[in-house]
Amino acid sequence: MPQPNYRTLSKRTVDRLSVDDKDTVFWDRELPGYGVRVYPSGRKVYVVQTRVAGKSRRVTVGRHGDIAPDRARKDAAKIIGRIKAGLPPVESEPEAPPTVSDLAGRYQREHVAMHCKPNTIKHYGLMLNKHIVPRLGGLKVAEVERREILKFQYQLSDMPTVANRCVDILVKMFNLAELWEMRPPGRNPCKSVRRYKVVRRKERFLTPKELARLGRVLENAPAEHLASRHAAAAIRLLVLTGCRRNEIMGLAWDDLDFEAGEMRLRDSKTGGRVVPMPPAAAEVLAELPRIDGNPWVFPGKRKGTHQVNINDSWDRVRRRAGLDDVRLHDLRHTFASRALAIGEGLPMIGELLGHRQVNTTARYAHLARESIQASTAKVADSIGADILE
């Protein structure tokens, strides 16, 4: 067994050390366990070797030239002391405090990706990456105050709907930051931040005459190159079922049960659900051709995909029908208004439309009142014709 090499490891001594064919450790005479490993290449590295609990520990201190011998000796003494005290050889650097950008990343990974639907994930990602992170990302999570949130909100004042959605996301993010111990509890900086008032567009409902015009245009739409056969059928189904666009566009042939008169909606806003397939809708679906190798009712341009967007087709159709102010989503409102007109109650309409909360259906309450008023007027007129003669 080779004998240890001992030296007084001064700079001059270490500079002169060299080996021929095998790296060698030269130990310091003054500090047991402190040495310098010399390689045939000329590279020299300061090391520490000590025993604790019967086990040998060797730790690199630094490279000669990058660190002076005196500095290396002091660092080695600290390392030996920490090892013998049962501590890590080197005190770990304190972690940098998390920023809003860090919080946003964790929020997307651990909350949005786990609990939200694909479209919501995409929407939240847009709000975070386009607005929240560029403006707030560099701030430390624990130091964000209400004034920063108000300033951020004001920067988006020309887009009140976007501003409100961003604030809603921030509320959830900072609630989670407290849960994840990234800031003290009970200090959400979004608390009491008032949302902008947004003037909502008045619901538009198609009249019987407008529906008749729309029907005539849809009948001729494929021949006049306003909409494809599938796009025209999709628009008809939106009126006949009250479903959302994504629910209809995401239908597969396996989702249709013509015998039971039911449709299974996969991409529903409130989760998967089964809805009735009225005879008129079944007739529209039965007339659609199937594409070999494509399972979707409304096939896309790429093989094996389905259509997602029919906005261009709808724009051409509505202009031809003289419905310039009607959105595609207004067809869903039209379904609800007609249901009220024939006497269906709000709970049933909420069930048909797939509303999770009663408040969502309550937006149609004024139509119910108008329907009741109209019916009352008819009854009163009929009675009045007899009693007032």
Short mmCIF file of C-alpha atoms in Angstrom, two decimals:
data_model
loop_
_atom_site.label_atom_id
_atom_site.label_comp_id
_atom_site.label_asym_id
_atom_site.label_seq_id
_atom_site.Cartn_x
_atom_site.Cartn_y
_atom_site.Cartn_z
CA MET A 1 0.00 0.00 0.00
CA PRO A 2 1.60 3.31 -1.03
CA GLN A 3 2.51 5.72 1.75
CA PRO A 4 0.62 9.04 1.87
CA ASN A 5 2.42 12.06 0.52
CA TYR A 6 2.43 14.98 2.94
CA ARG A 7 3.31 18.58 2.15
CA THR A 8 2.65 22.02 3.49
CA LEU A 9 0.25 23.06 0.75
CA SER A 10 1.31 26.61 0.01
CA LYS A 11 0.82 28.13 -3.43
CA ARG A 12 4.49 27.73 -4.22
CA THR A 13 4.45 24.06 -3.24
CA VAL A 14 1.28 23.27 -5.18
CA ASP A 15 2.58 25.06 -8.28
CA ARG A 16 5.65 22.78 -8.29
CA LEU A 17 3.78 19.49 -7.80
CA SER A 18 3.71 17.08 -10.74
CA VAL A 19 3.23 13.36 -11.47
CA ASP A 20 4.28 11.18 -14.38
CA ASP A 21 1.73 8.45 -15.12
CA LYS A 22 -0.83 8.29 -12.32
CA ASP A 23 -2.83 10.88 -10.47
CA THR A 24 -1.72 11.29 -6.86
CA VAL A 25 -3.12 13.01 -3.78
CA PHE A 26 -0.72 15.14 -1.72
CA TRP A 27 -2.03 15.73 1.79
CA ASP A 28 -1.55 18.84 3.88
CA ARG A 29 0.55 18.49 7.04
CA GLU A 30 -1.41 21.12 8.97
CA LEU A 31 -5.05 20.18 8.24
CA PRO A 32 -5.76 16.43 8.32
CA GLY A 33 -8.03 15.34 5.49
CA TYR A 34 -7.18 18.28 3.21
CA GLY A 35 -5.16 17.61 0.06
CA VAL A 36 -4.62 18.29 -3.61
CA ARG A 37 -5.02 15.68 -6.35
CA VAL A 38 -2.48 16.11 -9.13
CA TYR A 39 -3.08 14.59 -12.56
CA PRO A 40 -0.46 13.69 -15.23
CA SER A 41 -2.06 16.36 -17.42
CA GLY A 42 -1.04 18.99 -14.87
CA ARG A 43 -4.53 19.61 -13.57
CA LYS A 44 -4.72 20.00 -9.77
CA VAL A 45 -7.86 19.77 -7.67
CA TYR A 46 -8.23 20.45 -3.94
CA VAL A 47 -10.09 17.70 -2.09
CA VAL A 48 -11.30 16.77 1.39
CA GLN A 49 -11.44 13.22 2.74
CA THR A 50 -12.71 12.38 6.20
CA ARG A 51 -14.55 9.62 8.03
CA VAL A 52 -17.90 9.88 9.77
CA ALA A 53 -19.91 7.03 11.25
CA GLY A 54 -17.32 4.60 9.93
CA LYS A 55 -17.74 5.73 6.32
CA SER A 56 -15.22 7.64 4.23
CA ARG A 57 -16.39 10.81 2.50
CA ARG A 58 -14.43 12.57 -0.23
CA VAL A 59 -15.51 16.01 -1.49
CA THR A 60 -14.04 18.25 -4.18
CA VAL A 61 -13.21 21.74 -2.91
CA GLY A 62 -12.10 23.45 -6.11
CA ARG A 63 -9.53 23.57 -8.88
CA HIS A 64 -6.09 25.03 -8.32
CA GLY A 65 -5.91 28.27 -10.23
CA ASP A 66 -9.60 28.91 -9.76
CA ILE A 67 -9.17 28.99 -6.00
CA ALA A 68 -6.07 29.94 -3.96
CA PRO A 69 -4.54 27.41 -1.45
CA ASP A 70 -5.38 29.60 1.56
CA ARG A 71 -8.99 29.90 0.43
CA ALA A 72 -9.13 26.16 -0.32
CA ARG A 73 -7.79 25.37 3.19
CA LYS A 74 -10.49 27.53 4.86
CA ASP A 75 -13.22 25.97 2.73
CA ALA A 76 -11.86 22.49 3.46
CA ALA A 77 -11.95 23.15 7.21
CA LYS A 78 -15.61 24.21 6.96
CA ILE A 79 -16.48 21.14 4.89
CA ILE A 80 -14.81 18.78 7.37
CA GLY A 81 -16.65 20.45 10.25
CA ARG A 82 -20.04 20.19 8.48
CA ILE A 83 -19.51 16.51 7.62
CA LYS A 84 -18.57 15.61 11.20
CA ALA A 85 -21.65 17.52 12.42
CA GLY A 86 -23.86 15.39 10.15
CA LEU A 87 -24.60 18.26 7.75
CA PRO A 88 -24.26 18.39 3.96
CA PRO A 89 -20.68 19.24 2.93
CA VAL A 90 -21.73 22.55 1.42
CA GLU A 91 -24.58 24.76 2.55
CA SER A 92 -27.15 24.73 -0.23
CA GLU A 93 -27.92 27.96 -2.00
CA PRO A 94 -31.32 29.35 -1.00
CA GLU A 95 -33.90 28.80 -3.73
CA ALA A 96 -34.86 31.88 -5.69
CA PRO A 97 -38.33 33.06 -4.62
CA PRO A 98 -40.98 31.94 -7.15
CA THR A 99 -42.21 34.48 -9.68
CA VAL A 100 -45.65 34.88 -11.22
CA SER A 101 -44.21 33.17 -14.29
CA ASP A 102 -43.28 30.15 -12.12
CA LEU A 103 -46.76 30.17 -10.58
CA ALA A 104 -48.38 30.35 -14.03
CA GLY A 105 -46.41 27.31 -15.19
CA ARG A 106 -47.36 25.27 -12.15
CA TYR A 107 -50.98 26.42 -12.44
CA GLN A 108 -51.12 25.14 -16.03
CA ARG A 109 -49.41 21.84 -15.21
CA GLU A 110 -51.07 20.93 -11.93
CA HIS A 111 -54.51 22.53 -12.20
CA VAL A 112 -55.57 23.47 -15.72
CA ALA A 113 -54.18 20.36 -17.42
CA MET A 114 -55.75 18.12 -14.74
CA HIS A 115 -59.20 19.67 -14.41
CA CYS A 116 -60.09 21.55 -17.61
CA LYS A 117 -61.34 20.57 -21.04
CA PRO A 118 -59.06 20.98 -24.09
CA ASN A 119 -60.71 24.18 -25.29
CA THR A 120 -60.46 25.70 -21.81
CA ILE A 121 -56.80 24.68 -21.56
CA LYS A 122 -56.16 26.42 -24.87
CA HIS A 123 -58.07 29.54 -23.78
CA TYR A 124 -56.27 29.80 -20.42
CA GLY A 125 -52.92 29.29 -22.13
CA LEU A 126 -53.70 32.20 -24.46
CA MET A 127 -54.66 34.50 -21.54
CA LEU A 128 -51.55 33.53 -19.58
CA ASN A 129 -49.00 33.68 -22.38
CA LYS A 130 -50.36 36.75 -24.15
CA HIS A 131 -51.39 38.95 -21.23
CA ILE A 132 -50.58 37.75 -17.71
CA VAL A 133 -47.00 36.47 -17.97
CA PRO A 134 -45.66 39.31 -20.19
CA ARG A 135 -46.97 41.94 -17.75
CA LEU A 136 -46.70 40.23 -14.35
CA GLY A 137 -44.37 37.27 -14.91
CA GLY A 138 -41.24 38.84 -13.43
CA LEU A 139 -42.86 39.79 -10.11
CA LYS A 140 -42.24 37.65 -7.03
CA VAL A 141 -45.40 35.79 -6.04
CA ALA A 142 -45.07 36.71 -2.36
CA GLU A 143 -44.68 40.41 -3.12
CA VAL A 144 -47.55 40.99 -5.58
CA GLU A 145 -49.95 43.55 -4.15
CA ARG A 146 -53.40 44.73 -5.15
CA ARG A 147 -51.96 47.80 -6.88
CA GLU A 148 -50.10 45.57 -9.38
CA ILE A 149 -53.32 43.73 -10.21
CA LEU A 150 -55.21 47.02 -10.64
CA LYS A 151 -52.46 48.36 -12.90
CA PHE A 152 -52.57 45.16 -14.96
CA GLN A 153 -56.36 45.41 -15.21
CA TYR A 154 -56.17 49.03 -16.37
CA GLN A 155 -53.68 48.08 -19.11
CA LEU A 156 -56.43 45.86 -20.56
CA SER A 157 -59.25 48.39 -20.07
CA ASP A 158 -59.82 48.61 -23.82
CA MET A 159 -60.64 44.87 -23.75
CA PRO A 160 -62.93 44.59 -20.69
CA THR A 161 -63.97 41.00 -21.34
CA VAL A 162 -60.35 39.87 -21.64
CA ALA A 163 -59.43 41.87 -18.52
CA ASN A 164 -62.20 40.19 -16.53
CA ARG A 165 -61.18 36.71 -17.65
CA CYS A 166 -57.55 37.40 -16.77
CA VAL A 167 -58.52 38.60 -13.29
CA ASP A 168 -60.60 35.46 -12.78
CA ILE A 169 -57.56 33.36 -13.70
CA LEU A 170 -55.36 35.37 -11.33
CA VAL A 171 -57.82 34.87 -8.46
CA LYS A 172 -57.51 31.10 -8.84
CA MET A 173 -53.75 31.25 -9.32
CA PHE A 174 -53.16 33.19 -6.11
CA ASN A 175 -55.59 30.99 -4.17
CA LEU A 176 -53.46 28.04 -5.25
CA ALA A 177 -50.27 29.98 -4.41
CA GLU A 178 -51.47 30.12 -0.81
CA LEU A 179 -52.32 26.41 -0.86
CA TRP A 180 -48.85 25.67 -2.26
CA GLU A 181 -47.28 27.90 0.43
CA MET A 182 -45.86 30.33 -2.12
CA ARG A 183 -47.34 33.30 -0.23
CA PRO A 184 -48.99 33.83 3.20
CA PRO A 185 -52.63 32.73 3.53
CA GLY A 186 -55.47 35.22 3.33
CA ARG A 187 -53.55 37.70 1.16
CA ASN A 188 -54.92 37.16 -2.34
CA PRO A 189 -54.04 40.43 -4.15
CA CYS A 190 -57.09 40.05 -6.39
CA LYS A 191 -59.47 40.30 -3.45
CA SER A 192 -62.01 43.11 -3.89
CA VAL A 193 -60.79 43.89 -7.43
CA ARG A 194 -63.99 44.87 -9.24
CA ARG A 195 -64.57 43.45 -12.72
CA TYR A 196 -65.31 45.78 -15.61
CA LYS A 197 -68.95 46.10 -16.58
CA VAL A 198 -69.42 44.53 -19.97
CA VAL A 199 -72.43 45.48 -22.06
CA ARG A 200 -73.72 42.14 -23.15
CA ARG A 201 -75.15 41.83 -26.62
CA LYS A 202 -78.90 41.42 -26.49
CA GLU A 203 -79.98 37.89 -27.23
CA ARG A 204 -81.15 37.50 -30.81
CA PHE A 205 -83.95 35.09 -31.62
CA LEU A 206 -85.09 34.22 -35.12
CA THR A 207 -88.71 34.84 -35.93
CA PRO A 208 -90.77 32.22 -37.81
CA LYS A 209 -90.35 34.22 -41.03
CA GLU A 210 -86.57 34.44 -40.52
CA LEU A 211 -86.38 30.70 -39.87
CA ALA A 212 -88.28 30.09 -43.09
CA ARG A 213 -85.82 32.27 -45.03
CA LEU A 214 -82.89 30.47 -43.41
CA GLY A 215 -84.39 27.10 -44.34
CA ARG A 216 -84.75 28.09 -47.99
CA VAL A 217 -81.17 29.35 -48.17
CA LEU A 218 -79.82 26.18 -46.53
CA GLU A 219 -81.73 24.05 -49.04
CA ASN A 220 -79.89 25.69 -51.94
CA ALA A 221 -76.60 26.44 -50.13
CA PRO A 222 -74.55 23.49 -51.57
CA ALA A 223 -75.64 24.21 -55.15
CA GLU A 224 -74.91 27.92 -54.78
CA HIS A 225 -71.54 27.24 -53.08
CA LEU A 226 -72.58 29.04 -49.89
CA ALA A 227 -71.94 26.00 -47.70
CA SER A 228 -71.07 22.36 -48.20
CA ARG A 229 -73.70 19.71 -47.72
CA HIS A 230 -72.21 18.83 -44.33
CA ALA A 231 -71.94 22.46 -43.20
CA ALA A 232 -75.56 23.14 -44.16
CA ALA A 233 -76.65 20.05 -42.24
CA ALA A 234 -74.66 21.16 -39.19
CA ILE A 235 -76.44 24.53 -39.18
CA ARG A 236 -79.82 22.79 -39.40
CA LEU A 237 -78.92 20.59 -36.43
CA LEU A 238 -77.94 23.60 -34.35
CA VAL A 239 -81.46 24.98 -34.78
CA LEU A 240 -83.23 21.65 -34.33
CA THR A 241 -81.38 20.51 -31.20
CA GLY A 242 -80.18 23.65 -29.41
CA CYS A 243 -76.75 22.05 -29.08
CA ARG A 244 -73.50 23.99 -29.02
CA ARG A 245 -71.38 24.12 -32.17
CA ASN A 246 -68.57 21.95 -30.75
CA GLU A 247 -71.09 19.35 -29.59
CA ILE A 248 -72.48 18.94 -33.10
CA MET A 249 -69.14 19.13 -34.93
CA GLY A 250 -67.69 16.46 -32.62
CA LEU A 251 -70.36 13.85 -33.38
CA ALA A 252 -69.19 10.42 -34.55
CA TRP A 253 -71.47 7.95 -36.29
CA ASP A 254 -71.10 5.63 -33.30
CA ASP A 255 -72.58 8.40 -31.13
CA LEU A 256 -75.92 8.20 -32.96
CA ASP A 257 -78.60 5.73 -31.94
CA PHE A 258 -81.34 6.12 -34.55
CA GLU A 259 -83.44 3.33 -33.04
CA ALA A 260 -83.48 4.92 -29.56
CA GLY A 261 -83.54 8.44 -30.97
CA GLU A 262 -80.51 9.60 -28.98
CA MET A 263 -77.17 11.34 -29.55
CA ARG A 264 -74.12 10.97 -27.30
CA LEU A 265 -72.30 14.29 -26.99
CA ARG A 266 -68.61 13.78 -26.24
CA ASP A 267 -67.35 17.36 -26.32
CA SER A 268 -69.99 18.96 -24.12
CA LYS A 269 -69.16 22.02 -22.04
CA THR A 270 -70.63 20.35 -18.97
CA GLY A 271 -69.20 16.89 -19.68
CA GLY A 272 -70.40 14.00 -21.79
CA ARG A 273 -74.17 13.64 -21.97
CA VAL A 274 -76.89 11.93 -23.99
CA VAL A 275 -79.56 14.10 -25.64
CA PRO A 276 -82.68 13.26 -27.63
CA MET A 277 -82.45 13.05 -31.40
CA PRO A 278 -85.74 14.55 -32.62
CA PRO A 279 -87.19 13.06 -35.83
CA ALA A 280 -86.37 16.20 -37.83
CA ALA A 281 -82.72 15.98 -36.74
CA ALA A 282 -82.62 12.24 -37.43
CA GLU A 283 -83.84 12.92 -40.98
CA VAL A 284 -81.04 15.47 -41.54
CA LEU A 285 -78.43 13.03 -40.22
CA ALA A 286 -79.74 10.03 -42.14
CA GLU A 287 -79.35 11.90 -45.45
CA LEU A 288 -75.66 12.66 -44.88
CA PRO A 289 -73.14 10.50 -46.78
CA ARG A 290 -70.53 8.59 -44.79
CA ILE A 291 -66.85 8.86 -45.71
CA ASP A 292 -64.99 5.54 -45.80
CA GLY A 293 -62.37 5.37 -43.07
CA ASN A 294 -63.65 8.49 -41.31
CA PRO A 295 -65.73 7.90 -38.14
CA TRP A 296 -66.96 11.50 -37.91
CA VAL A 297 -70.37 12.73 -39.04
CA PHE A 298 -68.85 16.01 -40.26
CA PRO A 299 -65.51 14.99 -41.79
CA GLY A 300 -62.60 17.42 -41.99
CA LYS A 301 -60.28 18.02 -44.91
CA ARG A 302 -57.54 15.86 -43.42
CA LYS A 303 -58.05 12.13 -43.30
CA GLY A 304 -59.64 10.89 -40.10
CA THR A 305 -60.48 14.37 -38.73
CA HIS A 306 -63.73 16.26 -38.25
CA GLN A 307 -64.71 19.82 -39.06
CA VAL A 308 -64.21 22.35 -36.30
CA ASN A 309 -65.18 25.70 -37.74
CA ILE A 310 -68.13 26.52 -40.01
CA ASN A 311 -68.04 30.29 -39.45
CA ASP A 312 -67.23 31.10 -43.09
CA SER A 313 -70.15 29.00 -44.30
CA TRP A 314 -72.46 30.61 -41.77
CA ASP A 315 -71.37 34.12 -42.80
CA ARG A 316 -72.32 33.42 -46.41
CA VAL A 317 -75.61 31.76 -45.47
CA ARG A 318 -76.78 34.45 -43.06
CA ARG A 319 -76.02 37.26 -45.50
CA ARG A 320 -78.00 35.53 -48.23
CA ALA A 321 -80.88 35.03 -45.74
CA GLY A 322 -80.76 38.67 -44.62
CA LEU A 323 -79.65 37.75 -41.09
CA ASP A 324 -76.52 39.90 -40.87
CA ASP A 325 -76.83 40.46 -37.11
CA VAL A 326 -77.36 36.80 -36.21
CA ARG A 327 -74.51 34.80 -34.70
CA LEU A 328 -74.22 31.05 -34.98
CA HIS A 329 -74.81 30.80 -31.21
CA ASP A 330 -78.11 32.68 -31.62
CA LEU A 331 -79.53 29.51 -33.16
CA ARG A 332 -79.25 27.96 -29.70
CA HIS A 333 -81.10 30.95 -28.22
CA THR A 334 -83.76 30.50 -30.88
CA PHE A 335 -84.27 26.88 -29.80
CA ALA A 336 -84.74 28.05 -26.19
CA SER A 337 -87.16 30.82 -27.13
CA ARG A 338 -89.31 28.47 -29.22
CA ALA A 339 -89.38 25.96 -26.34
CA LEU A 340 -90.69 28.70 -24.06
CA ALA A 341 -93.24 29.79 -26.64
CA ILE A 342 -94.80 26.31 -26.75
CA GLY A 343 -94.99 26.14 -22.95
CA GLU A 344 -91.84 24.35 -21.76
CA GLY A 345 -90.62 25.49 -18.33
CA LEU A 346 -87.15 26.79 -17.53
CA PRO A 347 -86.02 23.56 -15.74
CA MET A 348 -86.86 21.46 -18.80
CA ILE A 349 -85.16 23.94 -21.13
CA GLY A 350 -82.06 23.87 -18.93
CA GLU A 351 -82.08 20.07 -19.24
CA LEU A 352 -82.41 20.25 -23.03
CA LEU A 353 -79.61 22.79 -23.36
CA GLY A 354 -77.29 20.97 -20.95
CA HIS A 355 -77.05 23.78 -18.42
CA ARG A 356 -75.32 22.78 -15.21
CA GLN A 357 -76.65 25.72 -13.18
CA VAL A 358 -80.18 27.12 -13.02
CA ASN A 359 -78.79 30.66 -13.23
CA THR A 360 -77.61 29.96 -16.77
CA THR A 361 -81.13 29.13 -17.91
CA ALA A 362 -82.58 32.06 -15.97
CA ARG A 363 -81.35 34.40 -18.71
CA TYR A 364 -84.46 33.30 -20.63
CA ALA A 365 -86.82 34.17 -17.76
CA HIS A 366 -87.94 37.38 -19.46
CA LEU A 367 -89.14 35.32 -22.42
CA ALA A 368 -91.17 33.18 -20.07
CA ARG A 369 -92.78 36.30 -18.62
CA GLU A 370 -93.53 37.61 -22.11
CA SER A 371 -95.07 34.26 -23.06
CA ILE A 372 -97.24 34.27 -19.93
CA GLN A 373 -98.30 37.86 -20.61
CA ALA A 374 -99.21 37.03 -24.19
CA SER A 375 -101.22 33.98 -23.11
CA THR A 376 -102.95 35.98 -20.40
CA ALA A 377 -103.87 38.64 -22.95
CA LYS A 378 -105.35 36.02 -25.28
CA VAL A 379 -107.44 34.50 -22.49
CA ALA A 380 -108.59 37.90 -21.27
CA ASP A 381 -109.53 38.97 -24.80
CA SER A 382 -111.54 35.79 -25.25
CA ILE A 383 -113.38 36.25 -21.95
CA GLY A 384 -113.76 39.97 -22.55
CA ALA A 385 -115.50 39.29 -25.83
CA ASP A 386 -118.25 37.57 -23.83
CA ILE A 387 -118.41 39.53 -20.60
CA LEU A 388 -118.08 42.99 -22.11
CA GLU A 389 -120.76 42.62 -24.75
#
